[in-house]
Amino acid sequence: MKVGLFIPCYMDALEPEVGVSTLKLLERFNLDITYPFDQTCCGQLMTNTGCQKEAAATEALFVKNFAYFDYIVMPSGSCTHQVRANFTAIEQTEDVKHVRRNTYDLVEFLHDIIRVDAFPWASFPYKVAIHYNCNALRGLRHASMSELREPYFSKPKDLLKKVRGVEFVDLERPDECCGFGGTFSVFEEGVSAKMGQDKVIDQYKSGAEYVVSADSSCLMHQKGCAQRMKLPLKYVHIVQILNGDLQ
Amino acid sequence: MSVNMNLNDDALQHETEPKGAIINGNKPIDQLEAANRFILAQAHEKMHDNRLWDLRKKRDAQMHLIPEWEELRQLASDIKEHTLEHLAYYLEIFEKNAKANGIHVYWAIDAEECNAIAIKIMKDHKTRTLVKSKSMLGEECGLRHAVEKEGIIVIETDLGERIQQLDNEDPSHVVVPAVHKSRTDVSRVFTKTLNAQAGNNDIHYLAETQRETNRPYILKAEAGMTGGNFLVAETGAVVVCTNEGNADLSANTPKLHIVTVGIEKVIPKLEHLAVFIRLLSRSALGSPITQYTSYFRGPRQQGGEMHVILVDNTRSTRLADKQFKAGLKCIRCGACMNTCPVFRRSGGLSYGSTYAGPIGLILSPGYNKHKFRNLPFASTLNGSCANVCPVKINIHEQIFTWRVVLAEKGELSFTKRVMMQAAGKILAHPSLYRAAISNADRALKYLPHFLVYNNLNTWGRQRDLPFTPKETFHSWYERNYMKKGKVHE
């Protein structure tokens, strides 16, 4: 199984340790992992602004980097959703279709593809609130959604339950958007920050010690809000718990 | 700005009400500017967020009581899609049956024609006073103002809509038009316009004041006007749903009943009505049904007249546009507004458009691409709106599509356009990208600057900046893997 690892651009520059954890965790499962060296970004920045023309070359570069893998894995639900749902700025060749079909977010990959049944190396005896990135939740279906009448499920929770000691706490608004929204976080700064503040207050009131998510981008925004408000919350990517990095 | 976690009612009653977007002819509405002012009124923003989230929670509770909820939504969506596919057919059936019931039926291509027809009917009946129940189509057409210009007194009979009329403001929400106001805000309006006791913000007193001052108009009005939630083609009837019974007062007290309604409101049969009635109020307010569901099948006896104006006003153009046609399924329940985290924190008036919130983001540019070009960006594309929509409109996907359309039509702001061109170039070239984030200092300078192309002050105004690591993942990988020959390439 040839696996191509994609590390999102913001993670590459600002949260490299999450990238390292992802690589180290995947290495535990005897996979043939490659990190294509010429990778940049998924192009979501341009796509979500409506700029298809400007996104095309970045999408093409992504496909060129990853067309030769059985699976493309990345520690981000949001970037995965971009590739799977929105890579439409370029001609839909067989390579493009292959890449879009075989791109998985790390949670999906662990949960649905290689079906990890235990993380014996990890323990995390803390109270944890889960944050679902909206693309991961409503686009990739990481979990059931509060707006629909459907049976409860949560892939991130399923994985975290396999880690010793994790205790879950519930939020008052379990899947309300935190207001990051990519460029929304700076173009619409006032509303974005207000949404972030409300989100971290909800997390704080829940009694959580850690907030965990499959997306670092939302966490960067929430962490920025919580620190400014001097709330004692810690923010970690799910892979850091699953790989046992924080004990 | 400090964040107050414990705003109480007292703070709310003493805070000045935030006003909506600045409207300046055809200039693009600056939704964010108005939203920022709304957020600065911290107690109002919190009240607004809580009130609407409460409606969302009640809606969820109702959903959980109906095992077949998701099937109902699918059914409602299917009925609407079928009807839109055969819209002309069902409208003609409606017209035929309505006429057979004794209803006068008119067709209006746009707002102007709708208003002109309504005014002519009223003038023919020597109308001096019109009592009107809430109608989004009326708002869309600027009907009240057009009628007032003719010297006819117009009285809104819905409490929230009346408050907004007296305050010279548009409704801020399709179902709860004054949801952004505190009881003190209402008291101020009533003191100024209805001679209410200054400083008395007791809600019973305020409601009573409105009722006592409105009822005489209802009794003497020569004409009554309602919108229509549904038109039943099979029976030629107009269905109006309200919680105050004000549509019934407006329609039944004067001899003349005028209905203005969008052509997309037609449904084929009476049996289909049940599907929508079950969904409408549950989605809107989390109540099983509206207090009044009135079924007007013809004029009252003894000299009554009923006139129905079927209004197009961009609808047939939308119908021909595959990308945005689904927006016509909307039944104006407001569920998407209640769930929208941006709407709850911005207030409906910040959108400067008849239709605000998620549905407004996709309907408004269809009226005017330039004026409403910023609206599709007032969204995080989180998708909650589409999930609560009782007729399954793909709202967030259409918001996304509008961005693409606006970019193609040259309606992106200069900043966005220039930034995306630069980002597109850098991200397509690994060497340029690596140079841009080659070391931590540079990365912090470019990120989020580089990623989101804005200045750091925007990120850092209310949020701390991310911690800057010593090296990128890329260089860590290079240091640890490439030089040790671990690379498989």
XYZ file of C-alpha atoms in Angstrom:
736
model
C 0.000 0.000 0.000
C 1.719 3.149 -1.226
C 0.705 6.125 0.876
C 1.454 9.736 -0.021
C 1.594 12.101 2.926
C 0.339 15.639 2.484
C 1.098 18.216 5.156
C -1.141 21.302 4.844
C 0.690 24.580 4.275
C -0.280 26.239 7.565
C 0.776 23.094 9.425
C 4.066 22.933 7.565
C 4.941 26.423 8.765
C 3.154 26.827 12.077
C 2.450 23.378 13.521
C 5.258 21.172 12.180
C 5.054 18.926 15.256
C 1.597 17.780 14.116
C 3.104 16.789 10.784
C 5.848 14.898 12.600
C 3.295 13.077 14.784
C 1.320 12.112 11.699
C 4.349 10.635 9.986
C 5.479 8.823 13.166
C 2.021 7.420 13.824
C 1.611 6.153 10.263
C 5.075 4.566 10.405
C 3.866 2.360 13.252
C 1.530 0.522 10.861
C 4.143 -0.708 8.368
C 2.972 1.353 5.470
C 5.020 2.478 2.505
C 4.898 6.228 3.208
C 6.274 8.969 1.012
C 6.262 12.690 1.565
C 6.463 14.198 -1.956
C 8.933 16.991 -1.610
C 7.404 19.446 -4.076
C 4.062 19.803 -2.345
C 2.607 23.178 -1.419
C -1.082 23.565 -0.655
C -4.524 22.182 -1.504
C -5.658 25.468 -3.017
C -8.605 25.986 -0.726
C -7.590 29.609 -0.235
C -8.364 30.481 -3.852
C -11.202 28.009 -4.344
C -13.229 29.248 -1.382
C -12.831 32.797 -2.606
C -14.395 31.781 -5.907
C -11.127 32.064 -7.836
C -11.195 28.888 -9.916
C -8.768 30.247 -12.489
C -6.229 31.091 -9.811
C -6.678 27.689 -8.126
C -6.101 25.594 -11.244
C -2.283 25.440 -11.229
C -2.154 24.581 -7.518
C -4.648 21.766 -8.021
C -2.640 20.497 -10.986
C 0.547 20.518 -8.922
C -1.176 18.557 -6.167
C -2.342 15.918 -8.629
C 1.135 15.715 -10.172
C 2.631 15.109 -6.720
C 0.128 12.506 -5.606
C -1.201 10.652 -8.655
C 1.067 7.642 -8.078
C -0.147 6.649 -4.633
C -2.805 4.176 -3.610
C -3.839 6.492 -0.825
C -3.211 10.152 -0.124
C -3.416 10.902 3.585
C -3.407 14.246 5.378
C -4.031 15.334 8.958
C -6.787 17.734 7.934
C -10.472 17.148 7.241
C -10.762 20.525 5.626
C -8.005 20.020 3.034
C -9.307 16.512 2.349
C -12.725 17.946 1.630
C -11.162 20.482 -0.729
C -9.494 17.739 -2.768
C -12.440 15.369 -2.718
C -15.305 17.809 -3.265
C -13.857 20.924 -4.853
C -10.974 19.996 -7.151
C -12.946 21.190 -10.158
C -10.766 23.982 -11.529
C -8.875 21.518 -13.735
C -9.887 18.995 -16.364
C -11.108 15.790 -14.741
C -8.494 13.381 -16.095
C -8.078 9.825 -14.788
C -5.256 11.057 -12.540
C -7.412 13.798 -11.085
C -10.274 11.395 -10.479
C -7.901 8.880 -8.896
C -6.482 11.486 -6.543
C -9.898 12.820 -5.560
C -11.242 9.314 -4.926
C -8.290 8.179 -2.840
C -7.592 11.172 -0.652
C -8.368 10.532 3.005
C -8.192 12.537 6.124
C -6.125 10.871 8.863
C -9.169 10.057 11.021
C -10.933 8.366 8.109
C -7.773 6.545 7.135
C -7.221 5.127 10.624
C -10.907 4.439 11.225
C -12.184 3.223 7.863
C -9.183 2.088 5.795
C -6.552 0.499 8.011
C -9.028 0.088 10.897
C -6.707 0.536 13.818
C -8.062 -1.325 16.838
C -5.701 -0.130 19.546
C -3.212 2.580 20.446
C -1.421 0.724 23.267
C 1.425 3.255 23.347
C -0.928 6.136 24.142
C -2.574 7.278 27.320
C -4.244 10.607 27.948
C -5.891 10.947 31.366
C -7.630 14.267 30.740
C -11.027 15.780 30.147
C -11.369 16.318 26.440
C -13.849 18.274 24.303
C -13.932 17.358 20.626
C -14.052 20.091 18.020
C -15.339 19.101 14.602
C -14.124 21.119 11.661
C -17.232 21.885 9.586
C -15.833 20.407 6.372
C -14.789 17.268 8.247
C -18.186 17.012 9.908
C -20.666 18.000 7.209
C -18.468 17.298 4.193
C -16.603 14.106 5.161
C -19.114 12.941 7.785
C -16.642 12.453 10.642
C -19.643 12.256 12.943
C -23.425 12.527 13.050
C -24.717 16.070 12.739
C -26.956 17.730 15.299
C -29.274 19.174 12.631
C -30.263 15.796 11.211
C -32.378 13.046 12.687
C -29.784 10.311 12.425
C -28.125 7.782 14.753
C -25.201 9.100 16.762
C -21.682 8.266 15.628
C -18.271 9.872 15.871
C -15.122 8.590 14.217
C -12.730 10.807 16.189
C -14.399 9.660 19.404
C -14.180 6.010 18.343
C -10.419 6.447 17.930
C -9.925 8.383 21.167
C -11.851 5.728 23.089
C -8.999 3.366 22.244
C -6.591 5.604 24.172
C -6.322 4.924 27.909
C -7.741 7.543 30.240
C -9.541 9.909 27.879
C -12.650 11.393 29.445
C -15.120 13.197 27.177
C -17.048 16.323 28.046
C -19.963 17.699 26.005
C -20.367 21.170 24.623
C -23.618 23.130 24.812
C -23.386 23.677 21.031
C -21.574 20.529 19.919
C -21.126 21.300 16.238
C -21.439 25.072 15.960
C -18.806 26.544 13.619
C -15.931 28.231 15.479
C -15.618 31.025 12.929
C -12.226 30.207 11.462
C -13.468 29.619 7.933
C -10.108 30.127 6.159
C -9.992 33.624 4.696
C -13.157 34.381 6.675
C -10.914 34.635 9.752
C -9.252 37.768 8.416
C -11.650 39.151 5.817
C -14.546 38.990 8.265
C -12.432 39.391 11.366
C -15.074 40.868 13.702
C -17.635 38.101 13.259
C -14.920 35.433 13.130
C -13.414 36.509 16.454
C -16.841 36.759 18.102
C -17.674 33.224 16.994
C -14.295 32.047 18.270
C -14.809 33.708 21.639
C -18.235 32.119 22.040
C -16.786 28.742 21.082
C -13.968 28.855 23.640
C -16.365 30.045 26.374
C -18.522 26.987 25.618
C -15.404 24.793 25.822
C -14.329 26.434 29.071
C -17.762 25.977 30.661
C -17.779 22.307 29.660
C -14.914 21.652 32.053
C -12.582 20.506 29.283
C -8.843 20.568 29.936
C -8.005 19.855 26.317
C -9.772 20.607 23.073
C -8.950 18.071 20.395
C -9.645 18.237 16.687
C -8.670 16.630 13.413
C -7.970 20.104 12.041
C -5.242 22.423 13.271
C -6.615 25.427 11.426
C -9.710 25.775 13.623
C -7.536 25.142 16.670
C -5.094 27.909 15.770
C -7.997 30.340 15.742
C -9.563 29.001 18.947
C -6.222 28.921 20.743
C -5.616 32.523 19.737
C -8.986 33.509 21.195
C -8.548 31.482 24.398
C -5.076 32.855 25.058
C -6.230 36.417 24.554
C -9.110 35.778 26.972
C -6.691 34.093 29.394
C -8.691 30.873 29.533
C -6.714 27.818 30.702
C -7.555 25.596 27.734
C -5.068 23.538 25.768
C -5.493 22.724 22.090
C -4.123 19.585 20.463
C -4.484 17.791 17.167
C -5.963 14.305 17.537
C -2.807 12.708 16.128
C -0.773 14.047 19.039
C -2.938 12.031 21.426
C -3.148 8.954 19.219
C 0.629 8.856 18.798
C 1.144 9.279 22.535
C 3.138 12.492 22.195
C 1.699 14.328 25.145
C 2.226 12.008 28.068
C -12.030 44.692 23.056
C -12.781 42.845 26.258
C -15.222 39.980 26.284
C -17.906 40.174 28.906
C -19.007 36.662 29.828
C -21.745 37.752 32.206
C -23.968 40.260 30.470
C -27.254 40.570 32.292
C -30.687 41.841 31.368
C -29.977 45.190 32.971
C -27.082 45.765 30.585
C -29.362 44.912 27.673
C -32.089 47.349 28.675
C -29.532 50.159 28.998
C -27.709 49.516 25.764
C -28.470 51.482 22.600
C -29.935 49.414 19.798
C -27.489 48.785 16.936
C -28.722 49.819 13.492
C -28.371 47.974 10.198
C -26.235 48.298 7.083
C -25.686 51.654 5.474
C -27.586 51.710 2.195
C -26.086 53.908 -0.481
C -27.812 53.452 -3.835
C -26.212 50.689 -5.842
C -22.976 50.681 -3.808
C -22.064 47.199 -2.517
C -23.496 46.608 0.963
C -20.757 46.407 3.592
C -22.299 43.646 5.696
C -19.214 43.311 7.842
C -19.208 46.961 8.856
C -22.783 46.651 10.113
C -22.038 43.285 11.749
C -19.120 44.801 13.638
C -21.391 47.519 15.023
C -23.905 44.842 16.007
C -21.206 42.901 17.872
C -20.064 46.053 19.680
C -23.560 46.231 21.178
C -22.559 43.234 23.280
C -25.809 42.745 25.178
C -27.942 42.985 22.044
C -25.705 40.573 20.192
C -25.898 38.097 23.049
C -29.688 38.410 23.290
C -30.008 37.903 19.536
C -27.703 34.892 19.509
C -29.532 33.313 22.459
C -33.032 33.957 21.110
C -32.278 32.399 17.746
C -30.248 29.523 19.156
C -33.225 28.827 21.391
C -35.399 28.523 18.262
C -32.849 26.154 16.773
C -32.950 23.995 19.920
C -36.750 23.925 19.876
C -36.619 22.960 16.217
C -34.271 20.086 17.049
C -36.604 18.909 19.815
C -39.543 18.852 17.375
C -37.440 16.992 14.828
C -36.688 14.277 17.371
C -40.430 13.797 17.983
C -41.033 12.941 14.314
C -39.471 9.602 13.334
C -40.061 10.266 9.638
C -38.499 13.769 9.743
C -35.840 13.168 7.093
C -38.376 11.473 4.801
C -40.665 14.469 5.201
C -37.871 16.818 4.165
C -37.150 14.672 1.134
C -40.816 14.576 0.231
C -41.141 18.342 0.581
C -38.072 18.829 -1.586
C -39.400 16.407 -4.214
C -42.804 18.094 -4.338
C -41.162 21.504 -4.766
C -38.803 20.236 -7.452
C -41.613 18.591 -9.349
C -43.725 21.739 -9.150
C -40.869 23.954 -10.326
C -40.329 21.631 -13.293
C -43.953 22.176 -14.275
C -44.454 25.633 -12.837
C -46.417 27.143 -15.716
C -48.750 24.138 -15.772
C -49.606 24.333 -12.059
C -49.931 28.117 -12.092
C -52.460 27.913 -14.876
C -54.421 25.272 -12.976
C -54.333 27.500 -9.921
C -55.547 30.461 -11.956
C -58.394 28.486 -13.484
C -59.578 27.084 -10.145
C -59.157 30.349 -8.281
C -61.219 32.165 -10.914
C -63.886 29.479 -10.658
C -63.964 30.220 -6.923
C -64.645 33.874 -7.682
C -61.105 35.153 -7.104
C -59.651 37.813 -9.425
C -56.210 36.710 -10.588
C -53.449 39.004 -11.915
C -49.946 38.398 -13.202
C -47.115 40.810 -12.361
C -43.742 40.559 -14.052
C -41.923 42.633 -11.422
C -42.264 44.655 -8.222
C -43.398 47.767 -10.043
C -46.213 45.991 -11.818
C -47.256 44.214 -8.622
C -47.475 47.505 -6.753
C -49.310 49.210 -9.612
C -51.926 46.455 -9.771
C -52.430 46.522 -5.992
C -52.747 50.308 -5.970
C -55.234 50.275 -8.836
C -57.424 47.724 -7.048
C -57.362 49.819 -3.905
C -58.112 53.050 -5.722
C -61.010 51.408 -7.539
C -62.387 50.585 -4.091
C -61.743 54.088 -2.699
C -59.330 52.721 -0.134
C -58.024 55.186 2.434
C -56.649 52.640 4.889
C -55.021 49.288 4.199
C -54.404 46.739 6.939
C -51.662 44.389 5.976
C -50.253 41.186 7.390
C -46.587 40.321 7.079
C -45.400 39.333 3.620
C -41.822 38.895 2.476
C -42.971 39.418 -1.086
C -44.438 42.752 -0.015
C -41.059 43.667 1.476
C -39.293 42.508 -1.667
C -41.505 44.764 -3.800
C -41.349 47.776 -1.485
C -45.112 47.565 -1.563
C -45.860 49.422 1.658
C -43.881 52.471 0.617
C -45.407 52.483 -2.854
C -48.925 52.371 -1.422
C -48.173 55.054 1.172
C -46.927 57.317 -1.621
C -50.440 57.207 -3.039
C -51.781 58.718 0.170
C -53.180 55.466 1.517
C -52.516 54.729 5.187
C -50.835 51.322 5.602
C -50.949 49.545 8.934
C -48.937 46.398 9.542
C -50.908 43.993 11.739
C -48.147 41.572 12.738
C -46.717 42.774 16.063
C -43.070 42.485 15.073
C -43.670 43.949 11.637
C -45.641 46.833 13.187
C -42.730 47.576 15.535
C -40.430 47.677 12.523
C -42.824 49.854 10.546
C -43.085 52.341 13.408
C -39.302 52.380 13.767
C -38.861 52.935 10.043
C -36.778 49.776 9.757
C -37.054 46.690 7.561
C -37.813 43.346 9.218
C -34.560 41.759 10.386
C -35.794 38.168 10.069
C -38.427 36.509 7.848
C -40.362 35.043 10.774
C -39.467 37.189 13.784
C -39.047 40.669 12.280
C -38.059 42.529 15.463
C -35.974 39.777 17.069
C -32.986 42.137 17.299
C -34.814 44.559 19.610
C -34.989 44.501 23.408
C -38.228 45.365 25.151
C -36.744 48.757 26.011
C -36.041 49.366 22.321
C -39.699 48.584 21.615
C -40.814 50.805 24.475
C -38.809 53.702 23.014
C -40.447 53.221 19.611
C -43.945 53.034 21.103
C -43.378 56.091 23.302
C -42.372 58.061 20.256
C -45.054 56.800 17.892
C -47.986 55.409 19.892
C -47.913 57.722 22.871
C -47.015 54.864 25.210
C -45.817 55.626 28.751
C -42.149 56.523 28.659
C -39.985 53.980 30.432
C -42.668 51.293 30.702
C -41.023 48.292 29.077
C -43.375 45.654 30.415
C -44.042 43.291 27.517
C -47.740 42.856 28.293
C -48.204 46.598 28.395
C -46.356 46.981 25.092
C -48.340 44.248 23.342
C -51.589 45.704 24.670
C -50.626 49.188 23.460
C -50.016 47.898 19.959
C -53.268 45.970 19.968
C -55.368 48.872 21.254
C -53.905 51.298 18.740
C -54.103 48.880 15.803
C -57.616 47.500 16.237
C -59.446 50.738 15.284
C -57.574 50.747 11.971
C -58.575 47.159 11.325
C -62.216 48.056 11.923
C -62.255 51.022 9.598
C -59.908 49.803 6.824
C -61.404 49.492 3.348
C -58.824 46.941 2.248
C -56.872 44.071 3.764
C -53.745 42.511 2.360
C -51.924 39.260 3.036
C -49.122 37.328 1.455
C -49.456 33.632 0.831
C -47.432 30.735 2.210
C -48.886 28.276 -0.279
C -51.136 28.309 -3.334
C -52.993 25.032 -3.830
C -53.432 24.541 -7.570
C -56.009 21.791 -7.238
C -58.414 23.933 -5.196
C -57.437 27.437 -6.239
C -56.905 28.370 -2.587
C -54.413 30.593 -0.786
C -52.960 29.369 2.512
C -51.625 31.815 5.092
C -49.849 30.781 8.296
C -49.526 33.169 11.242
C -49.204 32.997 14.991
C -51.164 36.118 15.841
C -54.243 35.627 13.707
C -53.474 38.974 12.175
C -53.768 37.692 8.633
C -57.322 36.636 9.393
C -58.136 40.061 10.796
C -56.566 41.722 7.761
C -58.286 39.436 5.291
C -61.695 39.066 6.895
C -62.572 42.420 8.397
C -62.510 44.661 5.309
C -64.571 43.608 2.318
C -61.582 43.690 -0.004
C -58.824 41.078 0.390
C -55.720 41.457 -1.784
C -53.076 38.736 -1.852
C -49.595 39.327 -3.236
C -47.631 36.130 -3.671
C -44.574 34.820 -5.498
C -45.230 32.366 -8.319
C -42.971 29.748 -6.681
C -45.466 29.288 -3.831
C -47.787 27.038 -5.806
C -48.099 23.349 -4.843
C -50.109 20.820 -6.856
C -52.603 19.316 -4.433
C -54.243 19.705 -1.075
C -52.630 16.486 0.160
C -49.208 18.082 -0.401
C -50.105 20.932 1.889
C -49.959 18.622 4.908
C -46.287 17.871 4.252
C -45.380 21.552 4.329
C -47.605 22.438 7.258
C -45.889 19.732 9.310
C -42.466 21.122 8.416
C -43.001 24.885 8.383
C -43.536 25.858 11.992
C -41.407 23.072 13.390
C -38.496 24.356 11.334
C -39.233 28.016 11.962
C -40.062 28.263 15.643
C -39.945 24.740 16.970
C -43.699 24.642 17.466
C -45.747 21.815 15.939
C -47.940 24.164 13.917
C -48.637 27.873 13.560
C -51.481 29.104 15.781
C -53.477 29.979 12.660
C -53.378 28.140 9.354
C -55.947 29.886 7.202
C -57.253 28.524 3.980
C -58.765 31.216 1.755
C -60.684 29.626 -1.054
C -62.658 32.573 -2.305
C -64.177 35.956 -1.465
C -66.397 36.325 1.565
C -70.085 36.287 0.893
C -72.112 39.496 1.026
C -70.056 41.709 -1.205
C -66.574 40.469 -0.397
C -63.855 40.509 -3.060
C -60.619 38.583 -3.252
C -57.775 39.513 -5.607
C -54.596 37.479 -6.028
C -51.526 39.008 -7.667
C -49.043 36.374 -8.849
C -45.606 37.953 -8.895
C -42.556 36.906 -10.879
C -39.918 39.529 -9.950
C -36.815 37.539 -11.096
C -38.294 34.119 -10.363
C -38.599 32.931 -13.963
C -34.988 34.013 -14.575
C -33.851 31.981 -11.562
C -35.904 29.041 -12.761
C -33.839 28.955 -15.959
C -30.546 28.998 -14.032
C -29.596 25.433 -13.133
C -27.101 26.572 -10.489
C -29.504 28.627 -8.423
C -32.932 27.266 -9.322
C -33.196 25.292 -6.049
C -33.420 28.579 -4.147
C -37.009 28.782 -5.408
C -37.953 25.856 -3.155
C -37.682 28.154 -0.124
C -40.784 28.318 2.103
C -39.443 31.271 4.169
C -39.243 29.429 7.493
C -36.067 31.181 8.616
C -34.492 27.985 10.017
C -31.273 28.723 8.109
C -31.065 32.128 9.789
C -31.632 30.670 13.249
C -28.847 28.146 12.840
C -26.400 30.434 11.040
C -23.574 31.412 13.403
C -22.818 34.472 11.288
C -26.431 35.664 11.171
C -26.875 35.279 14.917
C -23.869 37.510 15.494
C -24.554 40.047 12.750
C -28.263 40.780 12.967
C -30.526 40.537 9.938
C -30.322 44.233 9.122
C -26.572 44.006 8.518
C -27.267 42.336 5.163
C -29.052 45.405 3.769
C -31.351 43.107 1.819
C -34.948 41.870 2.098
C -33.611 38.354 2.508
C -30.862 38.041 5.093
C -28.869 35.128 6.450
C -27.962 32.044 4.390
C -31.021 32.166 2.128
C -30.339 35.887 1.643
C -26.788 35.169 0.544
C -28.082 33.074 -2.345
C -31.243 35.026 -3.226
C -29.956 38.596 -2.991
C -27.268 38.521 -5.727
C -30.028 37.230 -8.032
C -31.688 40.646 -7.666
C -28.492 42.672 -7.943
C -25.019 41.151 -8.343
C -23.135 44.365 -7.686
C -25.023 45.668 -4.667
C -25.017 42.283 -2.931
C -21.597 41.070 -4.080
C -20.190 40.925 -0.548
C -22.995 38.831 0.892
C -21.832 35.370 -0.295
C -18.630 36.014 1.659
C -20.498 36.483 4.937
C -20.321 32.746 5.517
C -17.840 30.173 6.776
C -19.437 27.578 4.440
C -20.109 25.442 7.509
C -23.216 23.863 5.973
C -25.541 23.910 8.978
C -28.094 25.900 6.948
C -28.561 23.161 4.363
C -29.052 20.587 7.112
C -31.908 22.447 8.787
C -33.602 23.453 5.529
C -37.002 21.694 5.419
C -36.942 21.603 1.609
C -33.288 20.596 1.373
C -31.914 23.590 -0.511
C -28.150 23.137 -0.950
C -27.624 26.590 0.537
C -23.919 26.415 1.377
C -23.084 24.940 -2.025
C -24.928 27.787 -3.703
C -23.045 30.322 -1.545
C -19.851 28.734 -2.831
C -21.123 28.811 -6.433
C -22.070 32.481 -6.110
C -18.468 33.247 -5.177
C -17.317 31.586 -8.391
C -19.928 33.454 -10.439
C -19.055 36.786 -8.815
C -15.342 36.209 -9.426
C -16.060 35.446 -13.091
C -18.180 38.579 -13.425
C -15.414 40.743 -11.968
C -17.379 41.414 -8.793
C -14.640 40.442 -6.324
C -13.222 43.266 -4.253
C -9.875 44.590 -5.459
C -8.099 43.204 -2.373
C -9.448 39.702 -2.833
C -8.670 39.695 -6.540
C -5.056 40.803 -6.203
C -4.372 38.519 -3.250
C -5.770 35.439 -4.942
C -3.785 36.069 -8.113
C -0.587 36.282 -6.070
C -1.455 33.284 -3.907
C -2.367 31.235 -6.963
C 1.033 31.939 -8.463
C 3.089 31.193 -5.336
C 1.218 28.044 -4.363
C 1.598 26.600 -7.845
C 5.393 26.889 -7.657
C 7.185 24.904 -4.931
C 10.308 27.056 -5.117
C 8.423 30.316 -4.693
C 6.395 28.759 -1.889
C 9.518 27.495 -0.081
C 11.140 30.900 -0.397
C 8.091 32.531 1.070
C 8.175 30.407 4.220
C 11.899 29.539 4.212
C 12.475 30.324 7.850
C 10.329 30.851 10.892
C 10.599 34.623 10.905
C 9.609 34.824 7.301
C 6.838 32.307 7.810
C 5.333 34.319 10.604
C 5.562 37.370 8.459
C 3.866 35.650 5.561
C 1.559 33.421 7.563
C -1.259 34.172 7.970
C -0.234 37.072 5.746
C 0.846 34.685 3.081
C -1.960 32.190 3.502
C -4.751 34.620 3.866
C -3.105 37.664 2.426
C -3.976 40.190 4.965
C -1.960 41.932 7.587
C -1.187 40.422 10.932
C -3.096 43.119 12.741
C -6.328 41.650 11.473
C -5.557 38.245 12.917
C -4.026 39.654 16.076
C -6.605 42.259 17.012
C -8.614 39.849 19.134
C -6.533 36.660 18.876
C -3.002 35.796 19.906
C -0.647 34.885 17.092
C 0.368 31.281 16.667
C 3.617 30.225 18.296
C 6.435 30.305 15.759
C 8.298 27.039 15.478
C 12.021 26.880 14.762
C 11.670 25.017 11.513
C 9.006 23.943 9.068
C 7.884 20.346 8.751
C 9.484 20.390 5.356
C 12.956 21.225 6.649
C 12.546 18.835 9.582
C 11.787 16.106 7.080
C 14.718 17.095 4.942
C 17.066 17.082 7.949
C 15.836 13.784 9.377
C 14.889 11.757 6.352
C 16.491 12.969 3.151
C 20.012 12.937 4.572
C 19.550 9.549 6.129
C 18.364 8.026 2.888
C 14.894 7.222 4.132
C 13.218 8.738 1.136
C 11.492 6.278 -1.101
C 11.310 8.471 -4.190
